[in-house]
Amino acid sequence: MSEPLRVALAGLGTVGGGVIRLLDANRELIARRAGREIEIVAVSARDRGKDRGVDLSRFAWVDDTTALAKQPGADVVVELIGGSDGPALTLARSTLGAGRSFVTANKAMIAHHGLELAQAAEGAGVALKFEAAVAGGIPVIKGLREGAAANEIARVYGILNGTCNFILSKMESEGRDFAEVLAEAQALGFAESDPSFDIDGVDAAHKLSILAAVAFGTQPAFGDVAIGGIRHLLGADIAEAAALGYRVRLLGLAEAGADGLFQRVHPHLVPIDHPLAHVTGSLNAVVAEGNFVGRLLFQGAGAGDGPTASAVVADLIDIARGEFGPPFAMPVVSLTAAPKADSGERRGRAYLRFTVADRVGVLAEIAAAMRDAGVSIESLIQRGAIADGSVLVAIVTHESPERSIAQALEKLRGSQSLVGQPMWMHILD
Ligand SMILES: NC(=O)c1ccc[n+]([C@@H]2O[C@H](COP(=O)([O-])OP(=O)(O)OC[C@H]3O[C@@H](n4cnc5c(N)ncnc54)[C@H](O)[C@@H]3O)[C@@H](O)[C@H]2O)c1
Ligand SMILES: N[C@@H](CCO)C(=O)O
């Protein structure tokens, strides 16, 4: 058997610990598959003294994490620290600059700096791999980059944040409050250190921008993702959606069209007969529509130590086999800078929820705003007092341009009849 692939590991938290445990548990099998052993030679994290439940005494400990880039004898650096900049980015740049391969689960860094890092990897003739950065354990990057490589992809969308899906599923099945379920998700180890990244849609947007680049052969464009989260969802929205035959899911959706690339993360109503409506808990799922393969569905654990470690080690196995390949499925020079598509031109059905004062003329005011903007109402539900004597009005529209729906909401802005902000969710077609 050839020489082992020697790994320097930065970050020993949820995912870093999982990588050590996985390499220990499946060492022999992995060596047979990779054609050589994969061996950790050095590790680094913030706190040397912390008990992580794994034996670290067999590895060299390095205090300065960024020095791992030049760790003697290491072939590849694995970064499991997190953060778009800071030590993770310094480590990535210096590792690739030193002509060594680099593996990461860090979607924030790849979303912001992936193009630069891919250029550096290509220039040095080494690998940059980030399977774990999108949908944790699901091999969706590999699936699109390799399995679906022959297809033109029209649309890619899915559930890309386990924390939000966990919260939405629990709110739905147990009728519990948002804040209470968020605390539970954080305790389970799949929430980001900054929970707003999860619940405000930023984490899903990081992943979507990477997925879109791989699917469409475009430069990652995180700044072009329209981002909305689940913070303002009410239990009542989930109940109304259910009554109308839908489940609420935070979806990331990217679509390539004549006017450019459209990318959005937003809560959607998903028809109950769509597979994504049945993805519950912290699971993730991605749908890709290819012109020859048709609809592909990738589903599995999008977070957690074991699943995420599985994706990290799969990248290491590729490197051990000498399978490098361009990080975004085609050489950097071939990635196009697609313009951002105008969302106003998109047509779709929408769910609109208003919390309103219970008084004469309120419904007429909402209906007039919809009429004036040319938005046709398909169904309307009004529920009795929900809080402070206000009532809930939920509307599903017929298909309309998004620009018209925005106009209707604009007309209602500042109305004395509305209590708080309306909620707009798109309905997945
Ligand atoms: N937890 C998951 O389920 C999951 C899933 C997919 C991707 N990821 C990504 O994997 C990465 C790691 O996530 P995690 O959940 O294991 O995080 P974590 O917080 O559990 O662990 C982070 C590790 O990095 C170390 N670290 C932090 N700052 C450091 C610094 N300045 N210098 C040196 N070491 C430092 C910490 O000591 C710790 O060992 C992140 O990019 C995250 O987004 C996590
Ligand atoms: N915070 C992320 C971890 C996996 O990327 C999630 O909840 O999906």
Short mmCIF file of C-alpha atoms and ligand atoms in Angstrom, two decimals:
data_model
loop_
_atom_site.label_atom_id
_atom_site.label_comp_id
_atom_site.label_asym_id
_atom_site.label_seq_id
_atom_site.Cartn_x
_atom_site.Cartn_y
_atom_site.Cartn_z
CA MET A 1 0.00 0.00 0.00
CA SER A 2 1.20 3.56 -0.73
CA GLU A 3 2.27 6.07 1.88
CA PRO A 4 -0.59 7.32 4.11
CA LEU A 5 -2.33 10.59 3.37
CA ARG A 6 -1.25 12.78 6.28
CA VAL A 7 -3.78 15.23 7.65
CA ALA A 8 -3.46 18.35 9.80
CA LEU A 9 -6.79 19.05 11.51
CA ALA A 10 -7.87 22.54 12.60
CA GLY A 11 -10.92 22.67 14.89
CA LEU A 12 -11.93 19.94 17.32
CA GLY A 13 -15.55 20.78 18.00
CA THR A 14 -18.67 18.94 16.81
CA VAL A 15 -17.35 18.15 13.33
CA GLY A 16 -13.62 17.89 14.18
CA GLY A 17 -14.38 15.36 16.93
CA GLY A 18 -16.62 13.47 14.50
CA VAL A 19 -13.80 13.24 11.93
CA ILE A 20 -11.42 11.72 14.49
CA ARG A 21 -14.04 9.21 15.63
CA LEU A 22 -14.95 8.25 12.07
CA LEU A 23 -11.33 7.75 11.00
CA ASP A 24 -10.80 5.59 14.10
CA ALA A 25 -13.94 3.51 13.61
CA ASN A 26 -13.62 2.85 9.85
CA ARG A 27 -9.84 3.04 9.47
CA GLU A 28 -9.36 -0.28 7.69
CA LEU A 29 -12.31 0.06 5.34
CA ILE A 30 -11.30 3.61 4.44
CA ALA A 31 -7.72 2.49 3.71
CA ARG A 32 -9.04 -0.22 1.37
CA ARG A 33 -11.29 2.23 -0.42
CA ALA A 34 -8.73 5.03 -0.59
CA GLY A 35 -5.85 2.75 -1.51
CA ARG A 36 -3.89 4.04 1.47
CA GLU A 37 -4.32 4.96 5.11
CA ILE A 38 -5.63 8.37 6.11
CA GLU A 39 -3.75 9.46 9.18
CA ILE A 40 -4.14 12.56 11.32
CA VAL A 41 -0.69 13.85 12.25
CA ALA A 42 -1.39 17.19 13.92
CA VAL A 43 -4.36 18.98 15.49
CA SER A 44 -5.16 22.47 16.70
CA ALA A 45 -8.06 24.21 18.43
CA ARG A 46 -8.60 27.09 20.79
CA ASP A 47 -8.42 25.20 24.07
CA ARG A 48 -5.87 22.42 24.48
CA GLY A 49 -7.13 21.33 27.90
CA LYS A 50 -10.76 20.72 26.94
CA ASP A 51 -12.03 17.14 27.26
CA ARG A 52 -13.37 16.13 23.85
CA GLY A 53 -13.89 12.46 24.57
CA VAL A 54 -11.19 11.45 22.06
CA ASP A 55 -7.53 10.60 22.65
CA LEU A 56 -5.51 13.49 21.23
CA SER A 57 -2.18 12.41 22.75
CA ARG A 58 -1.25 10.50 19.56
CA PHE A 59 -1.28 13.70 17.47
CA ALA A 60 1.09 16.66 17.53
CA TRP A 61 -0.65 19.65 19.14
CA VAL A 62 -0.11 23.00 17.40
CA ASP A 63 -1.00 26.16 19.35
CA ASP A 64 -1.06 28.48 16.37
CA THR A 65 -3.81 27.04 14.18
CA THR A 66 -2.73 28.94 11.09
CA ALA A 67 0.74 27.33 11.34
CA LEU A 68 -0.87 23.99 10.36
CA ALA A 69 -0.56 25.18 6.75
CA LYS A 70 3.14 24.41 6.94
CA GLN A 71 3.01 21.48 9.37
CA PRO A 72 5.97 19.24 8.49
CA GLY A 73 4.87 15.98 6.92
CA ALA A 74 1.21 16.98 6.37
CA ASP A 75 -0.23 16.56 2.85
CA VAL A 76 -3.62 18.13 3.46
CA VAL A 77 -5.21 20.52 5.94
CA VAL A 78 -8.80 20.09 7.14
CA GLU A 79 -10.40 23.28 8.46
CA LEU A 80 -13.32 22.83 10.90
CA ILE A 81 -13.18 26.12 12.75
CA GLY A 82 -15.82 28.18 10.96
CA GLY A 83 -16.22 31.87 10.12
CA SER A 84 -15.97 33.48 6.70
CA ASP A 85 -12.72 35.27 7.52
CA GLY A 86 -10.32 35.18 10.47
CA PRO A 87 -8.15 32.13 11.13
CA ALA A 88 -10.11 29.87 8.77
CA LEU A 89 -9.40 32.10 5.78
CA THR A 90 -5.78 32.72 6.77
CA LEU A 91 -5.31 28.96 7.04
CA ALA A 92 -6.99 28.32 3.67
CA ARG A 93 -4.88 30.90 1.88
CA SER A 94 -1.61 29.79 3.40
CA THR A 95 -2.31 26.07 2.92
CA LEU A 96 -3.12 26.48 -0.79
CA GLY A 97 -0.25 28.97 -1.09
CA ALA A 98 2.06 26.31 0.32
CA GLY A 99 0.86 23.91 -2.41
CA ARG A 100 -1.17 21.64 -0.13
CA SER A 101 -4.72 20.42 -0.53
CA PHE A 102 -7.44 21.87 1.65
CA VAL A 103 -10.74 20.42 2.90
CA THR A 104 -13.38 22.43 4.73
CA ALA A 105 -16.97 22.30 5.99
CA ASN A 106 -17.05 26.09 6.12
CA LYS A 107 -19.86 27.35 3.88
CA ALA A 108 -19.49 30.95 5.03
CA MET A 109 -15.89 31.05 3.85
CA ILE A 110 -16.57 29.25 0.55
CA ALA A 111 -19.58 31.48 -0.17
CA HIS A 112 -17.51 34.62 0.35
CA HIS A 113 -14.05 33.56 -0.82
CA GLY A 114 -14.59 30.35 -2.78
CA LEU A 115 -13.61 31.84 -6.12
CA GLU A 116 -10.31 33.20 -4.85
CA LEU A 117 -9.54 29.90 -3.09
CA ALA A 118 -10.47 27.83 -6.15
CA GLN A 119 -8.12 29.99 -8.21
CA ALA A 120 -5.34 29.41 -5.69
CA ALA A 121 -5.96 25.63 -5.67
CA GLU A 122 -5.96 25.48 -9.45
CA GLY A 123 -2.79 27.54 -9.64
CA ALA A 124 -1.04 25.23 -7.20
CA GLY A 125 -2.44 22.05 -8.77
CA VAL A 126 -3.95 20.90 -5.47
CA ALA A 127 -7.46 20.08 -4.25
CA LEU A 128 -9.98 22.39 -2.61
CA LYS A 129 -12.96 20.37 -1.36
CA PHE A 130 -16.06 21.39 0.57
CA GLU A 131 -18.65 18.60 0.33
CA ALA A 132 -19.59 19.05 4.01
CA ALA A 133 -20.26 22.76 3.50
CA VAL A 134 -23.58 22.13 1.73
CA ALA A 135 -26.21 19.91 3.32
CA GLY A 136 -23.80 18.19 5.73
CA GLY A 137 -23.66 14.47 5.04
CA ILE A 138 -25.55 14.54 1.73
CA PRO A 139 -23.17 14.08 -1.22
CA VAL A 140 -24.89 16.79 -3.23
CA ILE A 141 -21.78 18.61 -4.44
CA LYS A 142 -20.39 15.31 -5.70
CA GLY A 143 -23.80 14.39 -7.10
CA LEU A 144 -24.01 17.56 -9.19
CA ARG A 145 -20.32 17.87 -10.00
CA GLU A 146 -19.94 14.25 -11.10
CA GLY A 147 -23.19 12.28 -11.32
CA ALA A 148 -25.21 15.01 -13.06
CA ALA A 149 -22.26 16.58 -14.88
CA ALA A 150 -23.73 15.86 -18.31
CA ASN A 151 -26.92 17.85 -17.66
CA GLU A 152 -27.97 21.42 -18.04
CA ILE A 153 -29.57 22.22 -14.69
CA ALA A 154 -32.66 24.43 -14.86
CA ARG A 155 -33.37 24.77 -11.18
CA VAL A 156 -31.92 23.65 -7.88
CA TYR A 157 -33.74 24.09 -4.60
CA GLY A 158 -34.11 22.54 -1.21
CA ILE A 159 -34.07 22.51 2.53
CA LEU A 160 -30.57 23.64 3.37
CA ASN A 161 -30.76 24.46 7.06
CA GLY A 162 -31.37 21.72 9.59
CA THR A 163 -31.99 24.10 12.46
CA CYS A 164 -34.86 25.85 10.65
CA ASN A 165 -36.33 22.58 9.46
CA PHE A 166 -36.17 21.20 12.99
CA ILE A 167 -37.91 24.31 14.33
CA LEU A 168 -40.60 24.31 11.63
CA SER A 169 -41.30 20.59 12.02
CA LYS A 170 -41.60 20.87 15.80
CA MET A 171 -43.80 23.95 15.60
CA GLU A 172 -45.98 22.01 13.18
CA SER A 173 -46.18 18.66 14.97
CA GLU A 174 -46.17 19.86 18.57
CA GLY A 175 -47.71 23.31 18.22
CA ARG A 176 -44.79 24.76 20.18
CA ASP A 177 -43.39 28.26 20.17
CA PHE A 178 -40.51 29.36 17.98
CA ALA A 179 -38.16 30.45 20.81
CA GLU A 180 -38.59 27.26 22.83
CA VAL A 181 -37.79 25.02 19.86
CA LEU A 182 -34.78 27.15 18.85
CA ALA A 183 -33.22 26.53 22.27
CA GLU A 184 -33.66 22.78 21.75
CA ALA A 185 -32.03 22.91 18.30
CA GLN A 186 -29.05 24.78 19.72
CA ALA A 187 -28.59 22.16 22.43
CA LEU A 188 -28.50 19.41 19.78
CA GLY A 189 -25.29 20.81 18.20
CA PHE A 190 -26.40 21.65 14.69
CA ALA A 191 -27.16 25.33 15.14
CA GLU A 192 -24.50 27.85 14.10
CA SER A 193 -22.64 29.69 16.87
CA ASP A 194 -24.58 32.78 15.80
CA PRO A 195 -28.20 31.49 15.73
CA SER A 196 -29.30 34.40 13.55
CA PHE A 197 -27.29 32.79 10.71
CA ASP A 198 -29.68 29.86 10.89
CA ILE A 199 -33.04 31.49 11.57
CA ASP A 200 -32.54 34.55 9.37
CA GLY A 201 -31.60 32.43 6.36
CA VAL A 202 -27.93 33.42 6.06
CA ASP A 203 -26.56 29.90 6.52
CA ALA A 204 -28.93 28.54 3.86
CA ALA A 205 -27.91 31.42 1.57
CA HIS A 206 -24.22 30.54 1.99
CA LYS A 207 -25.03 26.98 0.94
CA LEU A 208 -27.32 28.04 -1.90
CA SER A 209 -24.68 30.28 -3.46
CA ILE A 210 -22.21 27.36 -3.47
CA LEU A 211 -24.80 24.95 -4.85
CA ALA A 212 -25.79 27.39 -7.59
CA ALA A 213 -22.18 27.87 -8.67
CA VAL A 214 -21.71 24.10 -8.99
CA ALA A 215 -25.09 23.57 -10.67
CA PHE A 216 -24.93 26.43 -13.19
CA GLY A 217 -21.21 26.94 -13.76
CA THR A 218 -21.42 30.48 -12.39
CA GLN A 219 -19.15 32.32 -10.00
CA PRO A 220 -20.43 32.06 -6.42
CA ALA A 221 -22.55 35.17 -5.84
CA PHE A 222 -23.65 35.20 -2.20
CA GLY A 223 -24.35 38.94 -2.41
CA ASP A 224 -27.06 38.29 -5.02
CA VAL A 225 -29.10 35.94 -2.81
CA ALA A 226 -32.36 37.51 -1.58
CA ILE A 227 -32.54 36.35 2.03
CA GLY A 228 -35.47 35.92 4.39
CA GLY A 229 -35.77 33.75 7.49
CA ILE A 230 -38.36 32.25 9.80
CA ARG A 231 -38.11 34.61 12.78
CA HIS A 232 -41.47 36.28 12.09
CA LEU A 233 -43.46 33.14 11.40
CA LEU A 234 -46.39 32.51 13.69
CA GLY A 235 -47.68 29.14 14.76
CA ALA A 236 -50.87 30.36 13.08
CA ASP A 237 -49.09 30.56 9.69
CA ILE A 238 -48.13 26.92 9.99
CA ALA A 239 -51.69 25.98 10.99
CA GLU A 240 -53.22 27.99 8.11
CA ALA A 241 -50.78 26.48 5.65
CA ALA A 242 -51.77 23.01 6.88
CA ALA A 243 -55.46 23.84 6.49
CA LEU A 244 -54.77 24.88 2.89
CA GLY A 245 -52.82 21.66 2.11
CA TYR A 246 -49.24 22.90 2.56
CA ARG A 247 -46.29 22.64 4.90
CA VAL A 248 -43.98 25.55 5.61
CA ARG A 249 -40.33 24.99 4.74
CA LEU A 250 -37.38 27.38 4.51
CA LEU A 251 -36.21 26.81 0.95
CA GLY A 252 -33.15 27.97 -0.92
CA LEU A 253 -33.95 28.17 -4.61
CA ALA A 254 -31.73 29.04 -7.58
CA GLU A 255 -32.85 29.19 -11.17
CA ALA A 256 -30.96 30.05 -14.33
CA GLY A 257 -32.96 32.07 -16.87
CA ALA A 258 -32.51 34.31 -19.89
CA ASP A 259 -32.26 37.39 -17.63
CA GLY A 260 -29.67 35.89 -15.30
CA LEU A 261 -29.40 33.86 -12.14
CA PHE A 262 -32.13 34.03 -9.54
CA GLN A 263 -31.21 33.02 -5.98
CA ARG A 264 -33.49 33.26 -2.96
CA VAL A 265 -33.81 31.85 0.56
CA HIS A 266 -37.28 32.31 1.97
CA PRO A 267 -40.01 30.42 3.81
CA HIS A 268 -42.25 28.70 1.26
CA LEU A 269 -45.51 26.83 1.29
CA VAL A 270 -44.75 23.38 -0.07
CA PRO A 271 -47.68 21.29 -1.35
CA ILE A 272 -48.28 18.31 0.92
CA ASP A 273 -47.71 15.87 -1.96
CA HIS A 274 -44.23 17.27 -2.73
CA PRO A 275 -41.33 15.21 -1.30
CA LEU A 276 -39.88 18.26 0.48
CA ALA A 277 -43.07 18.52 2.57
CA HIS A 278 -42.09 15.20 4.17
CA VAL A 279 -38.54 16.16 5.09
CA THR A 280 -38.74 16.68 8.83
CA GLY A 281 -36.47 17.40 11.78
CA SER A 282 -32.90 18.43 11.07
CA LEU A 283 -32.85 16.59 7.73
CA ASN A 284 -31.91 18.44 4.55
CA ALA A 285 -32.99 17.71 0.99
CA VAL A 286 -32.01 19.12 -2.38
CA VAL A 287 -33.88 18.85 -5.67
CA ALA A 288 -32.03 19.42 -8.94
CA GLU A 289 -33.78 19.43 -12.30
CA GLY A 290 -31.54 18.31 -15.16
CA ASN A 291 -32.49 18.40 -18.84
CA PHE A 292 -31.72 14.70 -19.40
CA VAL A 293 -31.77 13.11 -15.96
CA GLY A 294 -35.03 14.80 -14.85
CA ARG A 295 -35.72 15.51 -11.20
CA LEU A 296 -33.09 14.34 -8.74
CA LEU A 297 -33.75 14.29 -5.01
CA PHE A 298 -30.89 14.15 -2.51
CA GLN A 299 -31.96 13.69 1.09
CA GLY A 300 -30.26 12.99 4.40
CA ALA A 301 -28.72 14.47 7.49
CA GLY A 302 -27.63 18.03 6.85
CA ALA A 303 -25.79 18.49 10.12
CA GLY A 304 -24.40 16.77 13.18
CA ASP A 305 -21.02 15.25 13.95
CA GLY A 306 -21.34 11.89 12.18
CA PRO A 307 -22.98 12.98 8.91
CA THR A 308 -20.76 16.03 8.51
CA ALA A 309 -17.63 14.01 9.28
CA SER A 310 -18.78 11.49 6.66
CA ALA A 311 -18.63 14.23 3.99
CA VAL A 312 -15.28 15.58 5.20
CA VAL A 313 -13.70 12.11 5.11
CA ALA A 314 -15.21 11.42 1.66
CA ASP A 315 -13.26 14.47 0.44
CA LEU A 316 -10.11 13.08 2.05
CA ILE A 317 -10.66 9.74 0.33
CA ASP A 318 -10.90 11.54 -3.03
CA ILE A 319 -7.63 13.31 -2.34
CA ALA A 320 -5.97 10.06 -1.23
CA ARG A 321 -7.04 8.56 -4.57
CA GLY A 322 -5.64 11.54 -6.46
CA GLU A 323 -9.12 12.70 -7.55
CA PHE A 324 -8.84 16.47 -7.44
CA GLY A 325 -11.13 18.01 -10.07
CA PRO A 326 -12.13 21.70 -10.22
CA PRO A 327 -13.84 22.75 -6.96
CA PHE A 328 -16.87 24.30 -8.70
CA ALA A 329 -17.17 21.55 -11.33
CA MET A 330 -15.37 23.51 -14.05
CA PRO A 331 -12.15 25.50 -14.19
CA VAL A 332 -12.42 28.96 -12.68
CA VAL A 333 -11.88 30.59 -16.07
CA SER A 334 -15.04 28.85 -17.35
CA LEU A 335 -17.29 30.06 -14.50
CA THR A 336 -19.50 32.89 -15.75
CA ALA A 337 -20.45 36.03 -13.83
CA ALA A 338 -24.24 35.75 -14.27
CA PRO A 339 -26.28 38.92 -13.75
CA LYS A 340 -28.77 38.89 -10.89
CA ALA A 341 -32.25 38.13 -12.26
CA ASP A 342 -35.07 40.56 -11.42
CA SER A 343 -37.46 38.89 -8.96
CA GLY A 344 -40.29 41.26 -9.95
CA GLU A 345 -40.63 39.41 -13.25
CA ARG A 346 -41.20 36.06 -11.55
CA ARG A 347 -44.71 34.73 -11.52
CA GLY A 348 -46.08 32.58 -8.75
CA ARG A 349 -48.76 32.08 -6.15
CA ALA A 350 -48.30 33.63 -2.75
CA TYR A 351 -49.49 33.25 0.83
CA LEU A 352 -50.05 36.60 2.53
CA ARG A 353 -50.89 36.88 6.21
CA PHE A 354 -52.10 40.04 7.85
CA THR A 355 -52.72 40.62 11.53
CA VAL A 356 -55.40 43.28 11.59
CA ALA A 357 -57.61 45.25 13.95
CA ASP A 358 -61.10 43.73 14.07
CA ARG A 359 -63.11 46.65 12.68
CA VAL A 360 -65.32 47.65 9.80
CA GLY A 361 -63.68 48.01 6.39
CA VAL A 362 -60.38 46.24 7.11
CA LEU A 363 -61.00 43.38 4.69
CA ALA A 364 -62.20 45.85 2.06
CA GLU A 365 -58.96 47.82 2.46
CA ILE A 366 -56.83 44.72 1.92
CA ALA A 367 -58.97 43.58 -1.00
CA ALA A 368 -58.74 47.05 -2.58
CA ALA A 369 -54.94 47.04 -2.34
CA MET A 370 -54.87 43.65 -4.05
CA ARG A 371 -57.33 44.82 -6.73
CA ASP A 372 -55.38 48.03 -7.42
CA ALA A 373 -52.15 46.03 -7.84
CA GLY A 374 -53.91 43.54 -10.12
CA VAL A 375 -53.52 40.59 -7.75
CA SER A 376 -56.33 38.09 -7.81
CA ILE A 377 -57.32 36.30 -4.58
CA GLU A 378 -57.73 32.53 -4.77
CA SER A 379 -58.76 31.95 -1.14
CA LEU A 380 -59.08 33.89 2.07
CA ILE A 381 -59.37 32.80 5.69
CA GLN A 382 -60.16 35.05 8.64
CA ARG A 383 -59.62 33.74 12.16
CA GLY A 384 -61.05 35.28 15.30
CA ALA A 385 -59.10 37.15 17.95
CA ILE A 386 -55.49 35.92 18.21
CA ALA A 387 -54.05 38.59 20.53
CA ASP A 388 -55.06 42.02 21.77
CA GLY A 389 -58.35 41.72 19.90
CA SER A 390 -56.58 41.51 16.52
CA VAL A 391 -57.55 38.91 13.95
CA LEU A 392 -55.61 36.99 11.39
CA VAL A 393 -56.34 37.19 7.68
CA ALA A 394 -54.57 34.67 5.46
CA ILE A 395 -54.79 34.98 1.67
CA VAL A 396 -53.61 32.73 -1.11
CA THR A 397 -53.29 34.55 -4.41
CA HIS A 398 -53.65 33.33 -7.95
CA GLU A 399 -50.45 33.36 -9.96
CA SER A 400 -49.19 36.95 -10.25
CA PRO A 401 -45.91 38.72 -10.95
CA GLU A 402 -44.04 39.25 -7.69
CA ARG A 403 -43.86 42.94 -8.54
CA SER A 404 -47.67 43.18 -8.25
CA ILE A 405 -47.74 41.50 -4.86
CA ALA A 406 -45.01 43.86 -3.64
CA GLN A 407 -47.14 46.77 -4.91
CA ALA A 408 -50.19 45.54 -2.99
CA LEU A 409 -48.16 45.30 0.21
CA GLU A 410 -46.66 48.71 -0.44
CA LYS A 411 -50.15 50.20 -0.69
CA LEU A 412 -50.95 48.80 2.74
CA ARG A 413 -47.75 50.01 4.33
CA GLY A 414 -48.52 52.28 7.28
CA SER A 415 -52.22 51.36 7.27
CA GLN A 416 -53.83 51.90 10.67
CA SER A 417 -55.71 48.63 10.16
CA LEU A 418 -52.60 46.45 10.21
CA VAL A 419 -51.03 45.27 13.44
CA GLY A 420 -47.37 44.50 12.68
CA GLN A 421 -45.78 43.50 9.39
CA PRO A 422 -47.60 41.25 6.91
CA MET A 423 -45.98 37.87 6.16
CA TRP A 424 -45.37 36.93 2.52
CA MET A 425 -44.48 33.37 1.65
CA HIS A 426 -44.02 32.00 -1.85
CA ILE A 427 -45.83 28.83 -2.87
CA LEU A 428 -43.56 26.23 -4.44
CA ASP A 429 -44.83 25.21 -7.87
N1 LIG B 1 -22.04 21.31 13.38
C1 LIG B 1 -22.54 20.90 12.22
O1 LIG B 1 -23.47 20.09 12.18
C2 LIG B 1 -21.96 21.39 10.94
C3 LIG B 1 -22.46 20.88 9.73
C4 LIG B 1 -21.91 21.32 8.51
C5 LIG B 1 -20.89 22.26 8.53
N2 LIG B 1 -20.45 22.74 9.73
C6 LIG B 1 -19.35 23.69 9.68
O2 LIG B 1 -18.20 23.07 10.24
C7 LIG B 1 -17.40 24.04 10.89
C8 LIG B 1 -17.18 23.63 12.34
O3 LIG B 1 -18.43 23.56 12.96
P1 LIG B 1 -18.59 22.89 14.42
O4 LIG B 1 -20.06 22.75 14.62
O5 LIG B 1 -17.72 21.71 14.57
O6 LIG B 1 -18.07 24.08 15.34
P2 LIG B 1 -17.66 24.01 16.88
O7 LIG B 1 -17.93 25.35 17.43
O8 LIG B 1 -18.25 22.83 17.54
O9 LIG B 1 -16.07 23.78 16.82
C9 LIG B 1 -15.20 24.76 16.37
C10 LIG B 1 -13.77 24.37 16.72
O10 LIG B 1 -12.89 25.40 16.22
C11 LIG B 1 -12.06 25.84 17.26
N3 LIG B 1 -11.80 27.26 17.09
C12 LIG B 1 -12.71 28.27 17.10
N4 LIG B 1 -12.08 29.45 16.91
C13 LIG B 1 -10.78 29.16 16.79
C14 LIG B 1 -9.64 29.96 16.59
N5 LIG B 1 -9.72 31.28 16.52
N6 LIG B 1 -8.45 29.35 16.50
C15 LIG B 1 -8.36 28.01 16.61
N7 LIG B 1 -9.40 27.20 16.79
C16 LIG B 1 -10.60 27.78 16.89
C17 LIG B 1 -12.80 25.58 18.55
O11 LIG B 1 -11.87 25.47 19.62
C18 LIG B 1 -13.49 24.26 18.22
O12 LIG B 1 -12.61 23.20 18.45
C19 LIG B 1 -18.12 25.37 10.70
O13 LIG B 1 -17.64 25.99 9.53
C20 LIG B 1 -19.56 24.94 10.50
O14 LIG B 1 -20.32 25.89 9.79
C21 LIG B 1 -20.94 22.33 10.92
N1 LIG B 2 -26.39 25.27 11.24
C1 LIG B 2 -26.43 24.40 10.14
C2 LIG B 2 -25.40 23.31 10.31
C3 LIG B 2 -25.17 22.56 9.06
O1 LIG B 2 -24.61 23.34 8.08
C4 LIG B 2 -27.83 23.82 10.02
O2 LIG B 2 -28.61 23.95 10.96
O3 LIG B 2 -28.17 23.24 9.00
#
